[in-house]
CSV table of C-alpha atoms in Angstrom, one decimal:
chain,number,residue,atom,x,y,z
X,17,UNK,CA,0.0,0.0,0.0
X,18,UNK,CA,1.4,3.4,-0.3
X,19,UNK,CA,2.3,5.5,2.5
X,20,UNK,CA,0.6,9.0,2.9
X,21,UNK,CA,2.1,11.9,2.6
X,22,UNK,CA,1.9,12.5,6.3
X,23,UNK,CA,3.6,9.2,6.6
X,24,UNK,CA,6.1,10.0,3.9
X,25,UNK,CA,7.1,13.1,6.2
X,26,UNK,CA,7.4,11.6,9.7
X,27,UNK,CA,10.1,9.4,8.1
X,28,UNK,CA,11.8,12.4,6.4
X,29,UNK,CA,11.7,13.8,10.1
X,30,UNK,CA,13.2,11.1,11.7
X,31,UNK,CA,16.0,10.7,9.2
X,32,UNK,CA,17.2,13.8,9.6
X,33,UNK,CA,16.8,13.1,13.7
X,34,UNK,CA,19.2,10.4,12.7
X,35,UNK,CA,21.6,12.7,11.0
X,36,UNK,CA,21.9,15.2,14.1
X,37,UNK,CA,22.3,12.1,16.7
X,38,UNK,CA,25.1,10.8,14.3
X,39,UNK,CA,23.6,7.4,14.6
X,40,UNK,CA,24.3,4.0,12.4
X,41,UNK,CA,23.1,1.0,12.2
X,42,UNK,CA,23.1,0.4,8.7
X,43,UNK,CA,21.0,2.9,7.5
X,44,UNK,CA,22.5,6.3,6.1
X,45,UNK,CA,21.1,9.8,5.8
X,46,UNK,CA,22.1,12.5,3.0
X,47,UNK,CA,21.9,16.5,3.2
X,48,UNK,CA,23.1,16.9,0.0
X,49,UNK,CA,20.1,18.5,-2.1
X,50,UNK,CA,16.8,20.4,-1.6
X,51,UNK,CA,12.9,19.7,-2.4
X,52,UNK,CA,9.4,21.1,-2.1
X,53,UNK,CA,6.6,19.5,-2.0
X,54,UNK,CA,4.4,19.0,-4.7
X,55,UNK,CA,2.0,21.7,-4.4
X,56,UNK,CA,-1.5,22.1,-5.5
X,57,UNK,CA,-2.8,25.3,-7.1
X,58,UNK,CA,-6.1,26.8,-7.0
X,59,UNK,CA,-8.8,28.4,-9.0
X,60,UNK,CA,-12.1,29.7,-9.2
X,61,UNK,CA,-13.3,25.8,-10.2
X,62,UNK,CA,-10.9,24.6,-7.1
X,63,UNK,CA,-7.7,22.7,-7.1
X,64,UNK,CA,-5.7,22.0,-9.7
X,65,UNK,CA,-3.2,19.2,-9.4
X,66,UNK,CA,0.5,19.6,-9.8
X,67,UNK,CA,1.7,18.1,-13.3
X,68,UNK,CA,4.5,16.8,-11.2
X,69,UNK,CA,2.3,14.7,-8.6
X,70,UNK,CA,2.5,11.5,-9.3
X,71,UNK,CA,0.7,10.3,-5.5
X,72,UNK,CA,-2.6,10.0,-7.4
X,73,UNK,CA,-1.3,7.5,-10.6
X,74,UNK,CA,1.9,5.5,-8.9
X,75,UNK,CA,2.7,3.3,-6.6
X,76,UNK,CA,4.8,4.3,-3.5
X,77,UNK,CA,7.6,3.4,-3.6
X,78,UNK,CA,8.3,3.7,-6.7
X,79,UNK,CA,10.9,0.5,-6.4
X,80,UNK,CA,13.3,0.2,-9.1
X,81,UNK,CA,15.4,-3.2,-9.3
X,82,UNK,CA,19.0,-2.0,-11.0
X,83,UNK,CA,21.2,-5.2,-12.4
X,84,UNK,CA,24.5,-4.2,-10.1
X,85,UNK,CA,25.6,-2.1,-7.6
X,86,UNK,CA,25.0,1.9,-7.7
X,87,UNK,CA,26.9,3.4,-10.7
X,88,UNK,CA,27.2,6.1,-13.2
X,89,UNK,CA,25.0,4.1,-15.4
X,90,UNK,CA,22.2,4.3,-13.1
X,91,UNK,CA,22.5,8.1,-12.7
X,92,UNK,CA,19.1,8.9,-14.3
X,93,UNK,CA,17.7,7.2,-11.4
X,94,UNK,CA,19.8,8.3,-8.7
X,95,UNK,CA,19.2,12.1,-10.0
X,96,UNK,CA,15.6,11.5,-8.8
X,97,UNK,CA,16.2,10.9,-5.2
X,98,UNK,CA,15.5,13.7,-2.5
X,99,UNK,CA,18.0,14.5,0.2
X,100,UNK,CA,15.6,12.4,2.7
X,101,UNK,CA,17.6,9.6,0.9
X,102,UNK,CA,18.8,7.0,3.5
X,103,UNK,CA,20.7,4.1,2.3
X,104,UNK,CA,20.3,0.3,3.5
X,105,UNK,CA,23.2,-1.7,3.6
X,106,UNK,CA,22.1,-4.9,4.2
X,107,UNK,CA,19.4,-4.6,1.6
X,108,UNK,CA,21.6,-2.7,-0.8
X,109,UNK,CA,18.5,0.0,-1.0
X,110,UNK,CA,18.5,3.8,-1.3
X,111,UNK,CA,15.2,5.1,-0.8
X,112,UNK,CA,13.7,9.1,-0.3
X,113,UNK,CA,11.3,11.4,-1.7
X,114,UNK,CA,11.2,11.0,-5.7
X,115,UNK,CA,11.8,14.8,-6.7
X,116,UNK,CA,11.5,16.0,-9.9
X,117,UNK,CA,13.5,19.3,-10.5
X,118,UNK,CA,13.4,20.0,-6.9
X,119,UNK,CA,9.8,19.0,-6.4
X,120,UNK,CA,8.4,16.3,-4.6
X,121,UNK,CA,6.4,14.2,-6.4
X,122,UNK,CA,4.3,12.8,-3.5
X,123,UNK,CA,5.7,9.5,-3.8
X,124,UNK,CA,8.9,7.9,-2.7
X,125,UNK,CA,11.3,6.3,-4.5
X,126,UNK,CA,13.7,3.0,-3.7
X,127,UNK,CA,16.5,2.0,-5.7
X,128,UNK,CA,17.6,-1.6,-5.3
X,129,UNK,CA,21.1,-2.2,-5.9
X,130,UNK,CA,21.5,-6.0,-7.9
X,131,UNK,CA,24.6,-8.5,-8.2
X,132,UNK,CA,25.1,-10.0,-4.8
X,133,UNK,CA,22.1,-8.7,-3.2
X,134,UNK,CA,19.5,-10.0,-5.4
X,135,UNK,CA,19.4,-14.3,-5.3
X,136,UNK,CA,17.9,-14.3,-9.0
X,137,UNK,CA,18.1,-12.2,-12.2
X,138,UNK,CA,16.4,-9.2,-12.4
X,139,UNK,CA,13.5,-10.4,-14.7
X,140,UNK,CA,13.0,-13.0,-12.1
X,141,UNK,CA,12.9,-10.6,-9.1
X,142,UNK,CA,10.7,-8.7,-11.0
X,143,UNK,CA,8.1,-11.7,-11.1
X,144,UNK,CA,8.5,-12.6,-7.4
X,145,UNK,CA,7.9,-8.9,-5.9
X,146,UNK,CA,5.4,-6.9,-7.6
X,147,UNK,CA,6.4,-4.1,-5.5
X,148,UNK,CA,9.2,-3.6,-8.5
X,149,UNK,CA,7.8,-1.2,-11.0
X,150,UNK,CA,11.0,-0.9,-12.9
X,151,UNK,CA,14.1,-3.5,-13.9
X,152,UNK,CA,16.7,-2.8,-15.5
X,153,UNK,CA,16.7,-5.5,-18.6
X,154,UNK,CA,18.4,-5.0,-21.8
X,155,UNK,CA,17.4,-6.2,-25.2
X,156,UNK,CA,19.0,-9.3,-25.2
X,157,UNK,CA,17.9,-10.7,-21.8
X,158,UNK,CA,14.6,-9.4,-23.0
X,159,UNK,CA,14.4,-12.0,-25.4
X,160,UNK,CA,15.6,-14.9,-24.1
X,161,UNK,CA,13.0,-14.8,-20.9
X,162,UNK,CA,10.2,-13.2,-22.7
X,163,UNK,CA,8.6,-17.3,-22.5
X,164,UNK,CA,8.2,-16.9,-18.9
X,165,UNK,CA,8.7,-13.9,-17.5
X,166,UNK,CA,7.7,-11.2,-20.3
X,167,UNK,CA,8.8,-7.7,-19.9
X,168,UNK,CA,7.7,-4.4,-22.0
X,169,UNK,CA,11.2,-1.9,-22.1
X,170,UNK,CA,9.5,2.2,-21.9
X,171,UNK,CA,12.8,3.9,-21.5
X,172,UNK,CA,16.3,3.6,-23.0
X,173,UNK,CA,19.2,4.7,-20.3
X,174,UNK,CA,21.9,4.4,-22.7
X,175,UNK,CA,21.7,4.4,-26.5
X,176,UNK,CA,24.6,2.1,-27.1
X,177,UNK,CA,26.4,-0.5,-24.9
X,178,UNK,CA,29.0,0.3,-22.7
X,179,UNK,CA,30.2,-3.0,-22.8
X,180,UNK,CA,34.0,-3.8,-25.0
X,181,UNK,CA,36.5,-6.7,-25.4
X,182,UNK,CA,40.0,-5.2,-23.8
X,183,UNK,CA,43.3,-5.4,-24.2
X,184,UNK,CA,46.9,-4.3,-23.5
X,185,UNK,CA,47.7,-1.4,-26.3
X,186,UNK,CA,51.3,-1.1,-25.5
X,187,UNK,CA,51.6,-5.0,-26.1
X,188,UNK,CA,49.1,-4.5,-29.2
X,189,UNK,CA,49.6,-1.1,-30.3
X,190,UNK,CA,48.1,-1.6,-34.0
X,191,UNK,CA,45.0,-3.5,-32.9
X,192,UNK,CA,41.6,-1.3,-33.5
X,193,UNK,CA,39.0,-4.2,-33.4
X,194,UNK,CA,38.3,-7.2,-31.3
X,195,UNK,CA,38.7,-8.9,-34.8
X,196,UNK,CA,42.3,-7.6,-34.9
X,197,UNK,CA,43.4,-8.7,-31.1
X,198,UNK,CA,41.7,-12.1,-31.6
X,199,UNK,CA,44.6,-12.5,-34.2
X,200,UNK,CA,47.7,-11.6,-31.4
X,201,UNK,CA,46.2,-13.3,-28.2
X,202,UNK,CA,45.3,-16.6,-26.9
X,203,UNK,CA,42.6,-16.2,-25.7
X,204,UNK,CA,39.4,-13.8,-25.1
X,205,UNK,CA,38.0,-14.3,-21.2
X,206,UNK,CA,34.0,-13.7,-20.9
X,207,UNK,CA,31.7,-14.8,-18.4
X,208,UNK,CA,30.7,-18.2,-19.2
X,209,UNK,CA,28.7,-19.0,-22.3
X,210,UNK,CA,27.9,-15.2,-23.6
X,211,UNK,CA,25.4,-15.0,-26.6
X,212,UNK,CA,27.4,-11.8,-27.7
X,213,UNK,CA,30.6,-14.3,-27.8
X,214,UNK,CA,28.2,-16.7,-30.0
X,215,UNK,CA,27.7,-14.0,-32.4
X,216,UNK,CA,31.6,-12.9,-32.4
X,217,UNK,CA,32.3,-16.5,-33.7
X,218,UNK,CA,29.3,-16.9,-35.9
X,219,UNK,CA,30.7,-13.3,-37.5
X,220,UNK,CA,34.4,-15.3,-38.2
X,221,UNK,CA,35.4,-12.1,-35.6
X,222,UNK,CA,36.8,-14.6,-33.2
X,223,UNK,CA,38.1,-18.2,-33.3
X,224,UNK,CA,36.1,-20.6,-31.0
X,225,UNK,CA,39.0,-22.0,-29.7
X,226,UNK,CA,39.9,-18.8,-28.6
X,227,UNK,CA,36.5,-18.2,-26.5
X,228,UNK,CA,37.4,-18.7,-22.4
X,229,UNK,CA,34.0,-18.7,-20.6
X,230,UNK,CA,36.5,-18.3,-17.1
X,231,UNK,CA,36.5,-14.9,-16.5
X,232,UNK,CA,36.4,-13.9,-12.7
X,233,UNK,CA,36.4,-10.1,-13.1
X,234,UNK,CA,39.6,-9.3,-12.1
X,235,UNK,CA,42.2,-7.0,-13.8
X,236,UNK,CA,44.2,-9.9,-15.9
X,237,UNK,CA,46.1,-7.3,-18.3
X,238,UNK,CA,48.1,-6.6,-15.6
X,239,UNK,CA,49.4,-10.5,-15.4
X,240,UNK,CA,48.5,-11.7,-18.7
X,241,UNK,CA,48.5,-11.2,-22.3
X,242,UNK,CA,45.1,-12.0,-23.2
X,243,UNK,CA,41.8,-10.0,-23.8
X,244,UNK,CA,38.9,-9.7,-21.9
X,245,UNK,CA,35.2,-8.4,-21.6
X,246,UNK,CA,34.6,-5.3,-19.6
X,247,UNK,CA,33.0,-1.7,-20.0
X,248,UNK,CA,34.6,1.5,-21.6
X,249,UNK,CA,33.1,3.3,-18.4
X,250,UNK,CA,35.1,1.7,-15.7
X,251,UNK,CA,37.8,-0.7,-16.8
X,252,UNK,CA,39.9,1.7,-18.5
X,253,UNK,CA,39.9,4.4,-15.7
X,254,UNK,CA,40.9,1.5,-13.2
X,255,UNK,CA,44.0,-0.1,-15.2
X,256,UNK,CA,45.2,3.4,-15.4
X,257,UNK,CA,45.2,4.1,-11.6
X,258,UNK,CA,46.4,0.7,-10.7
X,259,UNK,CA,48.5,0.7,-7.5
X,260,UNK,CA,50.9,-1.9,-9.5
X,261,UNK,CA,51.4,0.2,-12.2
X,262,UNK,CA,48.9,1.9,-15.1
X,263,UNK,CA,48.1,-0.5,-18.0
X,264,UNK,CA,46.9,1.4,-21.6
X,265,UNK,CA,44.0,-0.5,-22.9
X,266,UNK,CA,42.6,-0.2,-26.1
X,267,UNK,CA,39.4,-1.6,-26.9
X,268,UNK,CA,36.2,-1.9,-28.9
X,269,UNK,CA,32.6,-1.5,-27.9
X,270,UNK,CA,30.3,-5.0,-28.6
X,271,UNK,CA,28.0,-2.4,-29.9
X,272,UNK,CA,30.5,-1.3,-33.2
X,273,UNK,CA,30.9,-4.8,-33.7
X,274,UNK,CA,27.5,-5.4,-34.2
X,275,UNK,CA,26.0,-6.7,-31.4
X,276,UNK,CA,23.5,-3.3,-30.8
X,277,UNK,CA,21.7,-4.3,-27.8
X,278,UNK,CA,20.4,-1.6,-25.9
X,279,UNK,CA,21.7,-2.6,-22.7
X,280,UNK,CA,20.0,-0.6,-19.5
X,281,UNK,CA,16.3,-0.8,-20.1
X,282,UNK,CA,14.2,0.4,-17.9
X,283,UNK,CA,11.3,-2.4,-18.3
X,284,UNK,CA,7.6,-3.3,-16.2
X,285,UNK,CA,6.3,-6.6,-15.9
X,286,UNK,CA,4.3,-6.7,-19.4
X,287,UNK,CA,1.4,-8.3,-17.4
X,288,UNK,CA,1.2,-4.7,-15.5
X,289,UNK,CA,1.3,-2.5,-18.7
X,290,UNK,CA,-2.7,-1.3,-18.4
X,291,UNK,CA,-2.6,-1.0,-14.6
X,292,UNK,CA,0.4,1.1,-14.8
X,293,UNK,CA,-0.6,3.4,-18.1
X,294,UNK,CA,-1.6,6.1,-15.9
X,295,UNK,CA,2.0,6.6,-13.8
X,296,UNK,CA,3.9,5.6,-16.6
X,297,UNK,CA,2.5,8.6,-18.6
X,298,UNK,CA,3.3,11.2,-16.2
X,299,UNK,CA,6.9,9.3,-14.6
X,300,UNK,CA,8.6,8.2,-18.0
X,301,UNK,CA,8.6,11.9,-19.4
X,302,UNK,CA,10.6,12.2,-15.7
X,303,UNK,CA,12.6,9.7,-16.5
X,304,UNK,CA,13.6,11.3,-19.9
X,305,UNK,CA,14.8,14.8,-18.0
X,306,UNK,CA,16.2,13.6,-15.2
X,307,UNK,CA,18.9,11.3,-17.0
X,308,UNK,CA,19.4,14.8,-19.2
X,309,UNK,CA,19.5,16.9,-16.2
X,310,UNK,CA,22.3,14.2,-14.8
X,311,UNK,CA,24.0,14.1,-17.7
X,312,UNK,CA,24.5,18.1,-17.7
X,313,UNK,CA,25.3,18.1,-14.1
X,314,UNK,CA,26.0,14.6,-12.5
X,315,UNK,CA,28.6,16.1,-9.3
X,316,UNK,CA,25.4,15.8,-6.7
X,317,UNK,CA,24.2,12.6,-8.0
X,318,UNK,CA,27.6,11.2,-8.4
X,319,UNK,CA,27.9,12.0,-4.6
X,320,UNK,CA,24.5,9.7,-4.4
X,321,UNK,CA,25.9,7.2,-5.7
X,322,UNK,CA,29.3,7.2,-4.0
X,323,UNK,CA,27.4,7.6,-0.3
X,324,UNK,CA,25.1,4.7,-0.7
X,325,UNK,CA,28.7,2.2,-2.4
X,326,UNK,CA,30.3,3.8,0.6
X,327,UNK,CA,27.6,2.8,3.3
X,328,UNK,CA,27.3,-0.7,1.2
X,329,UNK,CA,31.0,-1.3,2.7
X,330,UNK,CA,31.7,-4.3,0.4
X,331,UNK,CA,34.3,-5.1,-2.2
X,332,UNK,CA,32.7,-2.9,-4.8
X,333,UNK,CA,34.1,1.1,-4.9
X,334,UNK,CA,33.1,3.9,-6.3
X,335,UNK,CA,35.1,7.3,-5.9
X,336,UNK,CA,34.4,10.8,-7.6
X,337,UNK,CA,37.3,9.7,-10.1
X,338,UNK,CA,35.7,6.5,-11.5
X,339,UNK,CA,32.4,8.3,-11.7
X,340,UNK,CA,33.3,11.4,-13.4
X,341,UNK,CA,35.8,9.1,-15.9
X,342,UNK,CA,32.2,7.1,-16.7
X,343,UNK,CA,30.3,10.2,-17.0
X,344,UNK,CA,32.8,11.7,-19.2
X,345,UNK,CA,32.9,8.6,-21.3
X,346,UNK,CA,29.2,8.2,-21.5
X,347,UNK,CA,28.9,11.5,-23.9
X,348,UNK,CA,32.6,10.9,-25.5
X,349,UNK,CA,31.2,7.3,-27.0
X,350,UNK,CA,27.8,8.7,-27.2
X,351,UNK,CA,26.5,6.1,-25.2
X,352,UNK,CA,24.2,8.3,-23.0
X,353,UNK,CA,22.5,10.5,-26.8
X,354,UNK,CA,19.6,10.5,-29.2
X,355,UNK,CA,20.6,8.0,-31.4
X,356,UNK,CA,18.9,8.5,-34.8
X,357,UNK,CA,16.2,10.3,-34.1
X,358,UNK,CA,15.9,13.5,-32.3
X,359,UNK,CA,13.4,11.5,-28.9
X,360,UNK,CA,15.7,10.9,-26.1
X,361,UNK,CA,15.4,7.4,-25.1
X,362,UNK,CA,12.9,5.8,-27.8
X,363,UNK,CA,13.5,1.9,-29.4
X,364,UNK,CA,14.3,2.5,-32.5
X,365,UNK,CA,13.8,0.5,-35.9
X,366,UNK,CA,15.3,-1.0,-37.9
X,367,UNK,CA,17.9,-1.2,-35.1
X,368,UNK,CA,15.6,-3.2,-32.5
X,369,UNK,CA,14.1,-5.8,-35.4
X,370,UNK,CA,17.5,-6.3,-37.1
X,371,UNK,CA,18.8,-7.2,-33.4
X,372,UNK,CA,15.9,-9.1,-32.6
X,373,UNK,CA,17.0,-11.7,-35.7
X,374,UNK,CA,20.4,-11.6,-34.7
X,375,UNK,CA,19.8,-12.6,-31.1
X,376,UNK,CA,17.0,-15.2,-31.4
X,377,UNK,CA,18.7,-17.6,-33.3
X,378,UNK,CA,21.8,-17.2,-30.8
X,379,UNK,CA,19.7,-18.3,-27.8
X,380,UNK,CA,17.6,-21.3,-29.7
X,381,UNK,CA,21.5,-22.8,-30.3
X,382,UNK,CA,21.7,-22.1,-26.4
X,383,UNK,CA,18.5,-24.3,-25.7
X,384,UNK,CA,16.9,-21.4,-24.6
X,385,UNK,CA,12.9,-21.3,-25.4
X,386,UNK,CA,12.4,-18.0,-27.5
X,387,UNK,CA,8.8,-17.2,-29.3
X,388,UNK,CA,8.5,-15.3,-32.7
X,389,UNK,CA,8.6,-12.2,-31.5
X,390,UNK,CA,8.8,-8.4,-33.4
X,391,UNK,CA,9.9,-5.4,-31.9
X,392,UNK,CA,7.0,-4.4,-30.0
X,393,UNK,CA,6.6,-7.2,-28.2
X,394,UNK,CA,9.2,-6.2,-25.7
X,395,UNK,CA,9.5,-2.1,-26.0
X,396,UNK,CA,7.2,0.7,-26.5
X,397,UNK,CA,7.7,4.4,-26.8
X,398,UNK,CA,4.3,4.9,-26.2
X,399,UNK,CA,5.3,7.0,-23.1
X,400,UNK,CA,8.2,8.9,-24.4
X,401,UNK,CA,7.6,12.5,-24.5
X,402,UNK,CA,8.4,12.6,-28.7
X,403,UNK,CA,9.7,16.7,-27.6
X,404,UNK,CA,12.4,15.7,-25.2
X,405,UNK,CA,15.9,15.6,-26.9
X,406,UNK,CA,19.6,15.6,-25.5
X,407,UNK,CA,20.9,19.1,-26.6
């Protein structure tokens, strides 16, 4: 059930209690921005509801399930939180007031971090708790659980994948493309059987006996020449500060090789699409500015993002030089822009079909159950605002 406003404000109250009594406990309070209330105006025919209140059409919370732990790529989101924010660690949860442009919405908003503190994947979780309005699910995972667990994408984060193959460029100085370092190297280390690895050999971009499905995440350039998956927003920036000594990586986004996934979706549980019509034409407009607005001016929602890593306290790090590296990367690569057309954040076509029959034969070779399906079948722009464009 949602909570009232009233109740909404005795827990803003007794966070910032918490703040002046310095108290713990897992839980931890922010000061860092402002908000007023939504406010209702008045006429001669009465009241006249705020255009920002979403109390009467969404849920609250507004819960949002993100696939890993708080990061630049999830600033759109984080830019929405109020400075009632308080962070749980042992749920990996940052919740507050969901302000739009410095206005309270009348609702609240939680942000649930993924990886280790979700048991299942993030379509899953979305199935098991309908408290989650939003999950972030790209294109691909779309697909191959659209079977059992269908989901309806409404807003693209990021136009293009962050996501590269990487490699040492002082060992490989004259390799541009993954199809030039899968000549030099032995091997190319993924997480276990990726579909985007399927495609790479199915292209002839990458021998099969070159494919290692071992990867552990760590930082193997520094012990080994080989190449491995990553993202052009983090792995770069941490090879170069490494306390061992800096490693230059060159790389090459999965995206200009061909695999165009749109990766951070934020998606509803397709069985909910008619229930939620109402919020999600008045919050997905929100959505839309507010990953704009971060994008302009991320240093308060970087901060965010850093406090609820920080308050997290496990082997994952953030700092205001990894954030402001991804940020910076984000427009260089263009993977936070408009794409082709001017909307910020639509599904765009052919791009989404021609991916669409690029994947699905991909996961049927996996054994994974995959219907006919077109490109609205798992995204809609029906609640884009068609006006809002990334200058």
């Amino acid at each position: 059930m949602a909570q009232t406003l009233s109740s909404r404000r005795f827990f803003a109250l007794l966070a910032a209690v918490l703040v002046l009594a310095s108290c713990s406990g897992g839980t931890t309070p922010s000061t860092d921005a402002t908000s007023e209330p939504a406010t209702t105006a008045t006429t001669l025919g009465g009241p006249v509801e705020s255009p920002n209140d979403l109390s009467t059409v969404c849920p609250s919370p507004v819960v949002v399930q993100t696939d890993w732990f708080p990061q630049a790529e999830h600033g759109g989101i984080y830019e929405l939180l109020g400075s009632d924010y308080v962070v749980d660690a042992d749920r990996g949860a940052t919740s507050g007031s969901l302000v739009f442009r410095g206005e309270d919405t009348g609702v609240d908003l939680e942000i649930r971090a993924g990886g280790p503190f979700i048991e299942s994947p993030v379509v899953t979780e979305m199935f098991l708790d309908g408290s989650i309005l939003f999950g972030y699910v790209g294109t691909d995972v779309a697909l191959s659980r659209q079977a059992e667990t269908p989901t309806l994408a409404v807003f693209n984060a990021l136009s293009i994948n962050p996501q590269v193959i990487l490699w040492n460029a002082d060992k490989h100085p004259t390799a541009k493309t993954i199809a030039d370092i899968a000549k030099e190297i032995p091997a190319i280390s993924v997480f276990g059987d990726r579909p985007f690895m399927r495609y790479l050999v199915n292209e002839g971009i990458v021998p099969a006996e070159k494919v290692d499905g071992n990867y552990k995440g760590n930082l193997l350039l520094a012990t080994e020449d080989i190449a491995h998956q990553g993202f052009a927003t983090s792995e770069p920036h941490r090879y170069a500060t490494l306390e061992s000594g800096p490693v230059n990586v060159g790389y090459q986004l999965l995206h200009d090789a061909g695999w165009t996934s749109y990766p951070q979706n934020l998606a509803i549980n397709k069985l909910r699409v008619d229930a939620l019509r109402d919020c999600l034409t008045k919050l997905v407009p929100m959505l839309q500015h507010a990953q704009i607005d971060y994008m302009s001016d991320p240093s308060r929602t970087n901060d965010v993002i850093i406090a609820a890593v920080t308050a997290f306290d496990t082997y994952w790090t953030q700092d205001a030089a990894i954030t402001s590296y991804a940020v910076e990367t984000m427009k260089r690569l263009g993977i936070v822009a408009n794409g082709d057309t001017p909307t910020f954040g639509d599904f765009e076509s052919p791009r989404i079909d021609d991916f669409i029959a690029k994947a699905i034969p991909i996961l049927r070779a996996q054994g994974i159950e995959v219907p006919d399906l077109t490109a609205s079948d798992i995204a809609t722009n029906e609640f884009l605002d068609p006006s809002i464009s990334l200058p």
